[in-house]
GROMACS .gro file of N, CA and C in nm:
model
  462
    1UNK      N    1  -9.928  18.421   8.087
    1UNK     CA    2  -9.812  18.354   8.031
    1UNK      C    3  -9.787  18.413   7.893
    2UNK      N    4  -9.670  18.469   7.873
    2UNK     CA    5  -9.636  18.533   7.746
    2UNK      C    6  -9.636  18.435   7.630
    3UNK      N    7  -9.598  18.310   7.655
    3UNK     CA    8  -9.596  18.210   7.548
    3UNK      C    9  -9.736  18.190   7.491
    4UNK      N   10  -9.839  18.203   7.574
    4UNK     CA   11  -9.977  18.187   7.528
    4UNK      C   12 -10.018  18.299   7.435
    5UNK      N   13  -9.948  18.413   7.443
    5UNK     CA   14  -9.980  18.528   7.359
    5UNK      C   15  -9.901  18.527   7.229
    6UNK      N   16  -9.830  18.416   7.202
    6UNK     CA   17  -9.753  18.405   7.079
    6UNK      C   18  -9.613  18.460   7.088
    7UNK      N   19  -9.565  18.493   7.204
    7UNK     CA   20  -9.430  18.545   7.224
    7UNK      C   21  -9.331  18.431   7.203
    8UNK      N   22  -9.262  18.432   7.088
    8UNK     CA   23  -9.171  18.322   7.052
    8UNK      C   24  -9.053  18.308   7.148
    9UNK      N   25  -8.987  18.417   7.188
    9UNK     CA   26  -8.878  18.401   7.286
    9UNK      C   27  -8.927  18.341   7.419
   10UNK      N   28  -9.046  18.383   7.462
   10UNK     CA   29  -9.101  18.329   7.587
   10UNK      C   30  -9.129  18.180   7.572
   11UNK      N   31  -9.182  18.141   7.456
   11UNK     CA   32  -9.208  17.999   7.435
   11UNK      C   33  -9.077  17.921   7.428
   12UNK      N   34  -8.975  17.980   7.367
   12UNK     CA   35  -8.843  17.915   7.363
   12UNK      C   36  -8.789  17.890   7.502
   13UNK      N   37  -8.805  17.988   7.591
   13UNK     CA   38  -8.762  17.970   7.730
   13UNK      C   39  -8.843  17.861   7.799
   14UNK      N   40  -8.971  17.858   7.769
   14UNK     CA   41  -9.058  17.756   7.828
   14UNK      C   42  -9.014  17.616   7.782
   15UNK      N   43  -8.982  17.603   7.655
   15UNK     CA   44  -8.935  17.474   7.602
   15UNK      C   45  -8.805  17.435   7.671
   16UNK      N   46  -8.714  17.531   7.686
   16UNK     CA   47  -8.586  17.502   7.753
   16UNK      C   48  -8.608  17.451   7.896
   17UNK      N   49  -8.706  17.508   7.964
   17UNK     CA   50  -8.733  17.469   8.103
   17UNK      C   51  -8.807  17.336   8.113
   18UNK      N   52  -8.892  17.306   8.016
   18UNK     CA   53  -8.981  17.191   8.029
   18UNK      C   54  -8.940  17.067   7.952
   19UNK      N   55  -8.855  17.080   7.851
   19UNK     CA   56  -8.822  16.964   7.767
   19UNK      C   57  -8.766  16.848   7.848
   20UNK      N   58  -8.673  16.875   7.936
   20UNK     CA   59  -8.613  16.769   8.017
   20UNK      C   60  -8.713  16.702   8.111
   21UNK      N   61  -8.787  16.779   8.190
   21UNK     CA   62  -8.887  16.717   8.277
   21UNK      C   63  -8.996  16.641   8.200
   22UNK      N   64  -9.035  16.692   8.084
   22UNK     CA   65  -9.136  16.623   8.003
   22UNK      C   66  -9.080  16.489   7.955
   23UNK      N   67  -8.956  16.490   7.904
   23UNK     CA   68  -8.893  16.365   7.859
   23UNK      C   69  -8.882  16.266   7.975
   24UNK      N   70  -8.845  16.313   8.092
   24UNK     CA   71  -8.833  16.225   8.209
   24UNK      C   72  -8.969  16.166   8.248
   25UNK      N   73  -9.072  16.249   8.247
   25UNK     CA   74  -9.206  16.200   8.283
   25UNK      C   75  -9.253  16.094   8.184
   26UNK      N   76  -9.232  16.119   8.057
   26UNK     CA   77  -9.271  16.022   7.955
   26UNK      C   78  -9.186  15.896   7.969
   27UNK      N   79  -9.058  15.914   8.000
   27UNK     CA   80  -8.968  15.800   8.016
   27UNK      C   81  -9.006  15.707   8.129
   28UNK      N   82  -9.082  15.756   8.227
   28UNK     CA   83  -9.130  15.668   8.335
   28UNK      C   84  -9.237  15.573   8.285
   29UNK      N   85  -9.304  15.609   8.177
   29UNK     CA   86  -9.413  15.526   8.125
   29UNK      C   87  -9.369  15.450   8.000
   30UNK      N   88  -9.293  15.516   7.914
   30UNK     CA   89  -9.246  15.457   7.788
   30UNK      C   90  -9.095  15.442   7.798
   31UNK      N   91  -9.047  15.320   7.795
   31UNK     CA   92  -8.904  15.298   7.819
   31UNK      C   93  -8.818  15.309   7.694
   32UNK      N   94  -8.877  15.308   7.576
   32UNK     CA   95  -8.798  15.321   7.453
   32UNK      C   96  -8.763  15.468   7.432
   33UNK      N   97  -8.635  15.497   7.429
   33UNK     CA   98  -8.587  15.636   7.422
   33UNK      C   99  -8.641  15.710   7.300
   34UNK      N  100  -8.635  15.647   7.182
   34UNK     CA  101  -8.682  15.715   7.060
   34UNK      C  102  -8.830  15.750   7.070
   35UNK      N  103  -8.909  15.659   7.123
   35UNK     CA  104  -9.053  15.685   7.139
   35UNK      C  105  -9.075  15.797   7.238
   36UNK      N  106  -9.001  15.796   7.348
   36UNK     CA  107  -9.014  15.902   7.449
   36UNK      C  108  -8.977  16.038   7.389
   37UNK      N  109  -8.873  16.042   7.306
   37UNK     CA  110  -8.833  16.168   7.243
   37UNK      C  111  -8.939  16.216   7.145
   38UNK      N  112  -8.997  16.123   7.068
   38UNK     CA  113  -9.101  16.159   6.972
   38UNK      C  114  -9.224  16.213   7.046
   39UNK      N  115  -9.262  16.146   7.153
   39UNK     CA  116  -9.377  16.192   7.232
   39UNK      C  117  -9.349  16.328   7.296
   40UNK      N  118  -9.225  16.350   7.339
   40UNK     CA  119  -9.186  16.479   7.397
   40UNK      C  120  -9.205  16.589   7.293
   41UNK      N  121  -9.162  16.565   7.170
   41UNK     CA  122  -9.180  16.664   7.063
   41UNK      C  123  -9.328  16.692   7.040
   42UNK      N  124  -9.410  16.586   7.041
   42UNK     CA  125  -9.553  16.605   7.022
   42UNK      C  126  -9.614  16.690   7.134
   43UNK      N  127  -9.571  16.665   7.256
   43UNK     CA  128  -9.621  16.742   7.370
   43UNK      C  129  -9.581  16.889   7.356
   44UNK      N  130  -9.457  16.914   7.319
   44UNK     CA  131  -9.411  17.053   7.304
   44UNK      C  132  -9.488  17.125   7.195
   45UNK      N  133  -9.516  17.056   7.085
   45UNK     CA  134  -9.596  17.116   6.978
   45UNK      C  135  -9.738  17.145   7.029
   46UNK      N  136  -9.794  17.048   7.100
   46UNK     CA  137  -9.928  17.070   7.154
   46UNK      C  138  -9.931  17.186   7.253
   47UNK      N  139  -9.827  17.196   7.336
   47UNK     CA  140  -9.819  17.309   7.429
   47UNK      C  141  -9.820  17.441   7.354
   48UNK      N  142  -9.750  17.446   7.243
   48UNK     CA  143  -9.742  17.569   7.164
   48UNK      C  144  -9.880  17.611   7.116
   49UNK      N  145  -9.957  17.511   7.069
   49UNK     CA  146 -10.087  17.544   7.010
   49UNK      C  147 -10.202  17.546   7.110
   50UNK      N  148 -10.177  17.501   7.231
   50UNK     CA  149 -10.284  17.504   7.332
   50UNK      C  150 -10.248  17.592   7.451
   51UNK      N  151 -10.141  17.668   7.440
   51UNK     CA  152 -10.097  17.753   7.552
   51UNK      C  153 -10.207  17.849   7.597
   52UNK      N  154 -10.293  17.890   7.505
   52UNK     CA  155 -10.401  17.983   7.540
   52UNK      C  156 -10.502  17.919   7.637
   53UNK      N  157 -10.501  17.786   7.649
   53UNK     CA  158 -10.594  17.717   7.739
   53UNK      C  159 -10.544  17.712   7.884
   54UNK      N  160 -10.416  17.746   7.903
   54UNK     CA  161 -10.359  17.740   8.037
   54UNK      C  162 -10.417  17.852   8.123
   55UNK      N  163 -10.456  17.816   8.246
   55UNK     CA  164 -10.507  17.913   8.343
   55UNK      C  165 -10.427  17.898   8.472
   56UNK      N  166 -10.359  18.003   8.516
   56UNK     CA  167 -10.277  17.995   8.638
   56UNK      C  168 -10.354  17.945   8.761
   57UNK      N  169 -10.483  17.969   8.765
   57UNK     CA  170 -10.562  17.924   8.880
   57UNK      C  171 -10.567  17.772   8.890
   58UNK      N  172 -10.541  17.703   8.778
   58UNK     CA  173 -10.546  17.557   8.776
   58UNK      C  174 -10.416  17.492   8.821
   59UNK      N  175 -10.311  17.571   8.842
   59UNK     CA  176 -10.182  17.517   8.884
   59UNK      C  177 -10.070  17.576   8.801
   60UNK      N  178  -9.949  17.529   8.827
   60UNK     CA  179  -9.833  17.583   8.757
   60UNK      C  180  -9.826  17.534   8.613
   61UNK      N  181  -9.753  17.606   8.530
   61UNK     CA  182  -9.730  17.565   8.391
   61UNK      C  183  -9.659  17.430   8.390
   62UNK      N  184  -9.566  17.413   8.481
   62UNK     CA  185  -9.489  17.289   8.492
   62UNK      C  186  -9.584  17.169   8.514
   63UNK      N  187  -9.676  17.183   8.608
   63UNK     CA  188  -9.771  17.076   8.638
   63UNK      C  189  -9.862  17.050   8.519
   64UNK      N  190  -9.909  17.156   8.456
   64UNK     CA  191  -9.995  17.144   8.339
   64UNK      C  192  -9.923  17.069   8.227
   65UNK      N  193  -9.799  17.106   8.201
   65UNK     CA  194  -9.721  17.042   8.094
   65UNK      C  195  -9.694  16.896   8.126
   66UNK      N  196  -9.660  16.865   8.250
   66UNK     CA  197  -9.632  16.726   8.287
   66UNK      C  198  -9.758  16.640   8.282
   67UNK      N  199  -9.872  16.697   8.316
   67UNK     CA  200  -9.997  16.622   8.304
   67UNK      C  201 -10.026  16.590   8.158
   68UNK      N  202 -10.003  16.686   8.070
   68UNK     CA  203 -10.020  16.664   7.927
   68UNK      C  204  -9.923  16.556   7.878
   69UNK      N  205  -9.799  16.563   7.922
   69UNK     CA  206  -9.699  16.463   7.884
   69UNK      C  207  -9.741  16.325   7.929
   70UNK      N  208  -9.788  16.316   8.051
   70UNK     CA  209  -9.830  16.186   8.102
   70UNK      C  210  -9.947  16.131   8.022
   71UNK      N  211 -10.044  16.217   7.988
   71UNK     CA  212 -10.157  16.171   7.907
   71UNK      C  213 -10.111  16.118   7.773
   72UNK      N  214 -10.014  16.184   7.711
   72UNK     CA  215  -9.961  16.136   7.583
   72UNK      C  216  -9.895  16.000   7.600
   73UNK      N  217  -9.815  15.985   7.705
   73UNK     CA  218  -9.745  15.859   7.728
   73UNK      C  219  -9.843  15.745   7.755
   74UNK      N  220  -9.942  15.771   7.839
   74UNK     CA  221 -10.040  15.668   7.870
   74UNK      C  222 -10.122  15.633   7.746
   75UNK      N  223 -10.159  15.731   7.667
   75UNK     CA  224 -10.232  15.704   7.542
   75UNK      C  225 -10.148  15.616   7.450
   76UNK      N  226 -10.018  15.642   7.445
   76UNK     CA  227  -9.930  15.559   7.363
   76UNK      C  228  -9.929  15.415   7.414
   77UNK      N  229  -9.916  15.398   7.545
   77UNK     CA  230  -9.913  15.263   7.604
   77UNK      C  231 -10.046  15.193   7.580
   78UNK      N  232 -10.156  15.265   7.597
   78UNK     CA  233 -10.288  15.205   7.575
   78UNK      C  234 -10.306  15.159   7.431
   79UNK      N  235 -10.247  15.230   7.338
   79UNK     CA  236 -10.263  15.197   7.197
   79UNK      C  237 -10.185  15.072   7.155
   80UNK      N  238 -10.096  15.027   7.240
   80UNK     CA  239 -10.014  14.910   7.208
   80UNK      C  240 -10.085  14.784   7.258
   81UNK      N  241 -10.107  14.684   7.169
   81UNK     CA  242 -10.175  14.562   7.213
   81UNK      C  243 -10.095  14.485   7.318
   82UNK      N  244  -9.966  14.476   7.299
   82UNK     CA  245  -9.877  14.410   7.396
   82UNK      C  246  -9.749  14.491   7.396
   83UNK      N  247  -9.746  14.600   7.475
   83UNK     CA  248  -9.633  14.692   7.469
   83UNK      C  249  -9.499  14.623   7.495
   84UNK      N  250  -9.404  14.650   7.406
   84UNK     CA  251  -9.270  14.595   7.424
   84UNK      C  252  -9.207  14.650   7.551
   85UNK      N  253  -9.239  14.772   7.587
   85UNK     CA  254  -9.180  14.833   7.706
   85UNK      C  255  -9.227  14.763   7.833
   86UNK      N  256  -9.342  14.697   7.827
   86UNK     CA  257  -9.397  14.632   7.944
   86UNK      C  258  -9.320  14.505   7.979
   87UNK      N  259  -9.281  14.430   7.878
   87UNK     CA  260  -9.224  14.297   7.902
   87UNK      C  261  -9.101  14.299   7.992
   88UNK      N  262  -8.998  14.381   7.965
   88UNK     CA  263  -8.882  14.375   8.054
   88UNK      C  264  -8.916  14.414   8.197
   89UNK      N  265  -8.994  14.517   8.215
   89UNK     CA  266  -9.027  14.562   8.350
   89UNK      C  267  -9.112  14.459   8.422
   90UNK      N  268  -9.215  14.411   8.356
   90UNK     CA  269  -9.303  14.314   8.422
   90UNK      C  270  -9.230  14.183   8.445
   91UNK      N  271  -9.147  14.143   8.352
   91UNK     CA  272  -9.069  14.020   8.371
   91UNK      C  273  -8.972  14.035   8.488
   92UNK      N  274  -8.914  14.153   8.502
   92UNK     CA  275  -8.821  14.178   8.612
   92UNK      C  276  -8.890  14.166   8.747
   93UNK      N  277  -9.020  14.190   8.750
   93UNK     CA  278  -9.095  14.177   8.875
   93UNK      C  279  -9.162  14.040   8.887
   94UNK      N  280  -9.130  13.949   8.796
   94UNK     CA  281  -9.182  13.813   8.804
   94UNK      C  282  -9.323  13.797   8.750
   95UNK      N  283  -9.373  13.894   8.674
   95UNK     CA  284  -9.507  13.884   8.618
   95UNK      C  285  -9.502  13.807   8.487
   96UNK      N  286  -9.594  13.714   8.471
   96UNK     CA  287  -9.606  13.639   8.347
   96UNK      C  288  -9.669  13.729   8.241
   97UNK      N  289  -9.609  13.733   8.121
   97UNK     CA  290  -9.657  13.824   8.017
   97UNK      C  291  -9.802  13.795   7.977
   98UNK      N  292  -9.838  13.668   7.960
   98UNK     CA  293  -9.976  13.637   7.920
   98UNK      C  294 -10.075  13.674   8.031
   99UNK      N  295 -10.035  13.652   8.156
   99UNK     CA  296 -10.121  13.691   8.268
   99UNK      C  297 -10.133  13.843   8.273
  100UNK      N  298 -10.022  13.913   8.253
  100UNK     CA  299 -10.024  14.059   8.255
  100UNK      C  300 -10.118  14.112   8.147
  101UNK      N  301 -10.111  14.054   8.027
  101UNK     CA  302 -10.196  14.099   7.917
  101UNK      C  303 -10.343  14.066   7.938
  102UNK      N  304 -10.374  13.973   8.029
  102UNK     CA  305 -10.512  13.937   8.059
  102UNK      C  306 -10.578  14.039   8.154
  103UNK      N  307 -10.499  14.125   8.216
  103UNK     CA  308 -10.554  14.228   8.304
  103UNK      C  309 -10.631  14.332   8.224
  104UNK      N  310 -10.718  14.406   8.290
  104UNK     CA  311 -10.787  14.517   8.223
  104UNK      C  312 -10.685  14.628   8.196
  105UNK      N  313 -10.719  14.720   8.110
  105UNK     CA  314 -10.626  14.829   8.078
  105UNK      C  315 -10.596  14.913   8.203
  106UNK      N  316 -10.696  14.936   8.288
  106UNK     CA  317 -10.672  15.012   8.411
  106UNK      C  318 -10.577  14.937   8.503
  107UNK      N  319 -10.595  14.806   8.514
  107UNK     CA  320 -10.506  14.726   8.599
  107UNK      C  321 -10.363  14.728   8.545
  108UNK      N  322 -10.348  14.713   8.412
  108UNK     CA  323 -10.214  14.715   8.351
  108UNK      C  324 -10.147  14.850   8.375
  109UNK      N  325 -10.222  14.958   8.354
  109UNK     CA  326 -10.165  15.092   8.374
  109UNK      C  327 -10.123  15.112   8.518
  110UNK      N  328 -10.206  15.069   8.611
  110UNK     CA  329 -10.173  15.085   8.753
  110UNK      C  330 -10.047  15.006   8.788
  111UNK      N  331 -10.036  14.883   8.739
  111UNK     CA  332  -9.917  14.801   8.765
  111UNK      C  333  -9.794  14.867   8.703
  112UNK      N  334  -9.807  14.913   8.579
  112UNK     CA  335  -9.694  14.978   8.512
  112UNK      C  336  -9.646  15.099   8.590
  113UNK      N  337  -9.739  15.183   8.629
  113UNK     CA  338  -9.702  15.305   8.699
  113UNK      C  339  -9.645  15.275   8.838
  114UNK      N  340  -9.698  15.173   8.904
  114UNK     CA  341  -9.650  15.140   9.038
  114UNK      C  342  -9.516  15.068   9.034
  115UNK      N  343  -9.505  14.966   8.951
  115UNK     CA  344  -9.386  14.882   8.953
  115UNK      C  345  -9.277  14.929   8.857
  116UNK      N  346  -9.316  14.987   8.746
  116UNK     CA  347  -9.217  15.031   8.648
  116UNK      C  348  -9.188  15.181   8.661
  117UNK      N  349  -9.288  15.256   8.707
  117UNK     CA  350  -9.270  15.400   8.719
  117UNK      C  351  -9.245  15.448   8.860
  118UNK      N  352  -9.261  15.358   8.958
  118UNK     CA  353  -9.235  15.395   9.096
  118UNK      C  354  -9.336  15.491   9.157
  119UNK      N  355  -9.455  15.499   9.100
  119UNK     CA  356  -9.557  15.591   9.148
  119UNK      C  357  -9.633  15.529   9.266
  120UNK      N  358  -9.679  15.612   9.359
  120UNK     CA  359  -9.766  15.566   9.467
  120UNK      C  360  -9.908  15.554   9.412
  121UNK      N  361  -9.995  15.485   9.488
  121UNK     CA  362 -10.132  15.471   9.437
  121UNK      C  363 -10.202  15.606   9.429
  122UNK      N  364 -10.170  15.699   9.518
  122UNK     CA  365 -10.231  15.832   9.510
  122UNK      C  366 -10.181  15.907   9.385
  123UNK      N  367 -10.053  15.894   9.353
  123UNK     CA  368  -9.999  15.957   9.231
  123UNK      C  369 -10.063  15.894   9.108
  124UNK      N  370 -10.079  15.762   9.110
  124UNK     CA  371 -10.142  15.692   8.998
  124UNK      C  372 -10.286  15.742   8.982
  125UNK      N  373 -10.357  15.755   9.092
  125UNK     CA  374 -10.495  15.803   9.087
  125UNK      C  375 -10.501  15.941   9.022
  126UNK      N  376 -10.410  16.027   9.059
  126UNK     CA  377 -10.406  16.162   9.002
  126UNK      C  378 -10.375  16.157   8.853
  127UNK      N  379 -10.276  16.076   8.816
  127UNK     CA  380 -10.234  16.068   8.677
  127UNK      C  381 -10.342  16.007   8.587
  128UNK      N  382 -10.412  15.905   8.638
  128UNK     CA  383 -10.514  15.838   8.558
  128UNK      C  384 -10.653  15.899   8.577
  129UNK      N  385 -10.659  16.001   8.664
  129UNK     CA  386 -10.786  16.068   8.692
  129UNK      C  387 -10.890  15.970   8.744
  130UNK      N  388 -10.848  15.890   8.843
  130UNK     CA  389 -10.935  15.792   8.909
  130UNK      C  390 -10.933  15.818   9.059
  131UNK      N  391 -11.031  15.764   9.128
  131UNK     CA  392 -11.033  15.773   9.274
  131UNK      C  393 -10.920  15.686   9.330
  132UNK      N  394 -10.853  15.731   9.437
  132UNK     CA  395 -10.747  15.650   9.496
  132UNK      C  396 -10.794  15.509   9.534
  133UNK      N  397 -10.919  15.498   9.579
  133UNK     CA  398 -10.974  15.367   9.616
  133UNK      C  399 -10.982  15.276   9.494
  134UNK      N  400 -11.015  15.332   9.377
  134UNK     CA  401 -11.023  15.254   9.254
  134UNK      C  402 -10.886  15.201   9.217
  135UNK      N  403 -10.784  15.285   9.229
  135UNK     CA  404 -10.648  15.243   9.197
  135UNK      C  405 -10.601  15.137   9.296
  136UNK      N  406 -10.627  15.158   9.425
  136UNK     CA  407 -10.586  15.061   9.526
  136UNK      C  408 -10.651  14.925   9.498
  137UNK      N  409 -10.778  14.926   9.463
  137UNK     CA  410 -10.849  14.802   9.432
  137UNK      C  411 -10.794  14.737   9.305
  138UNK      N  412 -10.767  14.818   9.202
  138UNK     CA  413 -10.710  14.764   9.078
  138UNK      C  414 -10.575  14.698   9.104
  139UNK      N  415 -10.492  14.762   9.185
  139UNK     CA  416 -10.361  14.704   9.218
  139UNK      C  417 -10.379  14.575   9.298
  140UNK      N  418 -10.467  14.577   9.396
  140UNK     CA  419 -10.489  14.458   9.478
  140UNK      C  420 -10.538  14.341   9.393
  141UNK      N  421 -10.640  14.364   9.310
  141UNK     CA  422 -10.694  14.258   9.225
  141UNK      C  423 -10.589  14.209   9.125
  142UNK      N  424 -10.512  14.301   9.070
  142UNK     CA  425 -10.408  14.264   8.973
  142UNK      C  426 -10.304  14.174   9.037
  143UNK      N  427 -10.258  14.213   9.154
  143UNK     CA  428 -10.155  14.134   9.222
  143UNK      C  429 -10.207  13.997   9.263
  144UNK      N  430 -10.333  13.991   9.308
  144UNK     CA  431 -10.392  13.861   9.340
  144UNK      C  432 -10.399  13.773   9.216
  145UNK      N  433 -10.446  13.829   9.106
  145UNK     CA  434 -10.457  13.754   8.981
  145UNK      C  435 -10.321  13.708   8.932
  146UNK      N  436 -10.225  13.799   8.931
  146UNK     CA  437 -10.090  13.764   8.884
  146UNK      C  438 -10.027  13.659   8.975
  147UNK      N  439 -10.052  13.670   9.105
  147UNK     CA  440 -10.000  13.570   9.199
  147UNK      C  441 -10.061  13.434   9.176
  148UNK      N  442 -10.192  13.431   9.151
  148UNK     CA  443 -10.260  13.304   9.123
  148UNK      C  444 -10.206  13.241   8.995
  149UNK      N  445 -10.190  13.323   8.893
  149UNK     CA  446 -10.138  13.270   8.765
  149UNK      C  447  -9.995  13.222   8.780
  150UNK      N  448  -9.916  13.294   8.860
  150UNK     CA  449  -9.776  13.255   8.882
  150UNK      C  450  -9.771  13.122   8.958
  151UNK      N  451  -9.857  13.107   9.058
  151UNK     CA  452  -9.861  12.983   9.136
  151UNK      C  453  -9.907  12.865   9.054
  152UNK      N  454  -9.998  12.888   8.959
  152UNK     CA  455 -10.049  12.780   8.875
  152UNK      C  456  -9.945  12.730   8.777
  153UNK      N  457  -9.843  12.812   8.747
  153UNK     CA  458  -9.741  12.772   8.650
  153UNK      C  459  -9.627  12.696   8.715
  154UNK      N  460  -9.622  12.691   8.846
  154UNK     CA  461  -9.513  12.622   8.915
  154UNK      C  462  -9.530  12.473   8.909
   0.00000   0.00000   0.00000
């Protein structure tokens, strides 16, 4: 990859190709546009300085960049004690905010990616670097817990 060798025009072309998909990937996790744009800029800067770590045998540049973008977005969500982006999505699906916040971070991430990001459990497993069975169990336990809490409030 020429961008990894410091070729500025090549990196410019790479940015042109990846900026939109990176913003979209981050936007699936972080719903605030300004935050998604800021995270996109951070990812592009990181790509510039870590391009030498890319190995074609590990997959396409596109996949590598989107994985990095997703890690940034998830790290941002994890850093938020009660993410504002979570409330509208979880409320739209009938989840109680206090019950949602009582879930483990893995359970919250799985719910966010499944219900707010439209990801399958296999995609979630890949994105969170977990076994598909772990994600399936986290989703199952989360939905049972949220259902119990919802029923108790009626």
